[in-house]
Phi, psi and omega in degrees: 000136181288143173280150181267354185259017177226161180296154171279126186256125181255120175276135183208155170291168185264358181294159181301319181292316180298319179292324176300313182297316180294320179291327175298312179297318178303312182296319180293321178294317181292328177290319183283334184234079181307134181093345179285127175266132181235131180240150176263141176241091182291137183224139176266125181261169178303317180297331179285332184280328185259096184250352184258010181230134177303144181305322181296336180271338181293317180077169178086162177248158179075027181301328183249011184228337190301311181293327178292317178296325178298322177297324176293311182301320183277357178081014177278349177211159182254337186214142174242140175245117182243156157286119189301331181294343179271351190272121177301154181285342177267123183275149172291143181304136177086359181245156181215141171276111191244006179197149178233326182072180181284133183284142173278185177304128186274348191283159166281157181230141177260128179241122182208152176265345189235336188244137186281335182197166179294333180293332185257013175299139178292156179306134177075012183298149177265126181233135182263138174200153176258005191245126173294329177299311179294320180301313182300315183287325179291319179290332176295322178283318185223083183295348180280345186289155174255120181266126180248123181284128179231147177232171178116178180286179186302312182295319179299317182291327176290326177295334182297339179304312180280318185297324184253005180066041181272154173281339178174175177228158177245126182227171175284131179300325183302314181295319179297316181293317182296328182269004177084021181253023182302327181291345178278348183286120178279320182210131167277114186281124182295152181297338177293337179262315181225093178295134187292169172291157176304126176066017180302136179088357182249151177261147176243123177256121186241138180214174177282142180300328184268006181262077185299325183294313179295319179298323177293319183294323185271005177299340179295344183268009178285123176228107191303312181303319178291316182298317180293315180298314181293325177299314179296316183295317181289330174294320175301311181296319181298319180294327178280352180056040182254171176235185185285354179258009182259148180288067178237139179221156178191145179214123178244151176223153179245127178208129178060034178080004179238142177256132177242135182224139172245136182226161187208143167230132182228153173284152185300327181277359177078001184286334181234123176233121176254116186227138181207174183224148176217163178204163179179177178295151185300331179293344181247034183302317180298316181296323177300314180295316181296315183293324176296318178299318180300316181296319180291321176300314182291335182274003179129350180295326181298316180293320180297313181295324177299320179294319179301313182290324181292333180268017175091018179287179185291154175231000000 
């Protein structure tokens, strides 16, 4: 049980985006609970340490969350703030995802100094991305393109345009907007072209199951449309047994008490894309995601994912 006479400690990665997210949660908590002191506990994760290898080659799940969750388990922090798309679907024992908040823009964004959109890229153009999901969908649209794997924070990846002679890079619009780089976005890529990562644009607040005080405090971050959509998307991902480095995409929305979700599995070379849609009442969000995953697996997704794993892809 959390003590009431000490600050609430938020575990976070040290990147500019992670710190922005943690400071946003900190400010909202202090506003909602006058007198509450909130401190940040910056932590370096495995994914932060390995910057010279593409994420798909690193392998494993929880690259950006494992050390943060350990801080919660050991009592060095009371709350973790994650980019939800980085959070594995299997929870560490004793921990719970207890808040999501309002979702930011879910779309991918194209950043370029010379080209107006991915559709108008010149033949054979070099485009940077750290995501197999983006790579698969971009090559499906434009098989002539050269995909260059890039790592690093948002600013580092944008610098790669000049450093590596790229025509542009693809990043999450949410991160660009949160860090004040919205004016750098050349094109918001529609979901019909690049379906987002599972839970892209949403925050995940994680705490200990037995810490009733912290769970009560973060209840202000409940946003039903986001929570229902993310529940469906993560159920989809869990059934596919995938992680954030696998060419899997999904986007759910809530409207009129019903959740609608579109999901995708693609081959890394973009030659095969299995895409389908499902819907159901919001109370059955998990079932909507699972059943959509089953249909995609049966339609060829199972074979595609097997190939990804057999060629040394992430697990």
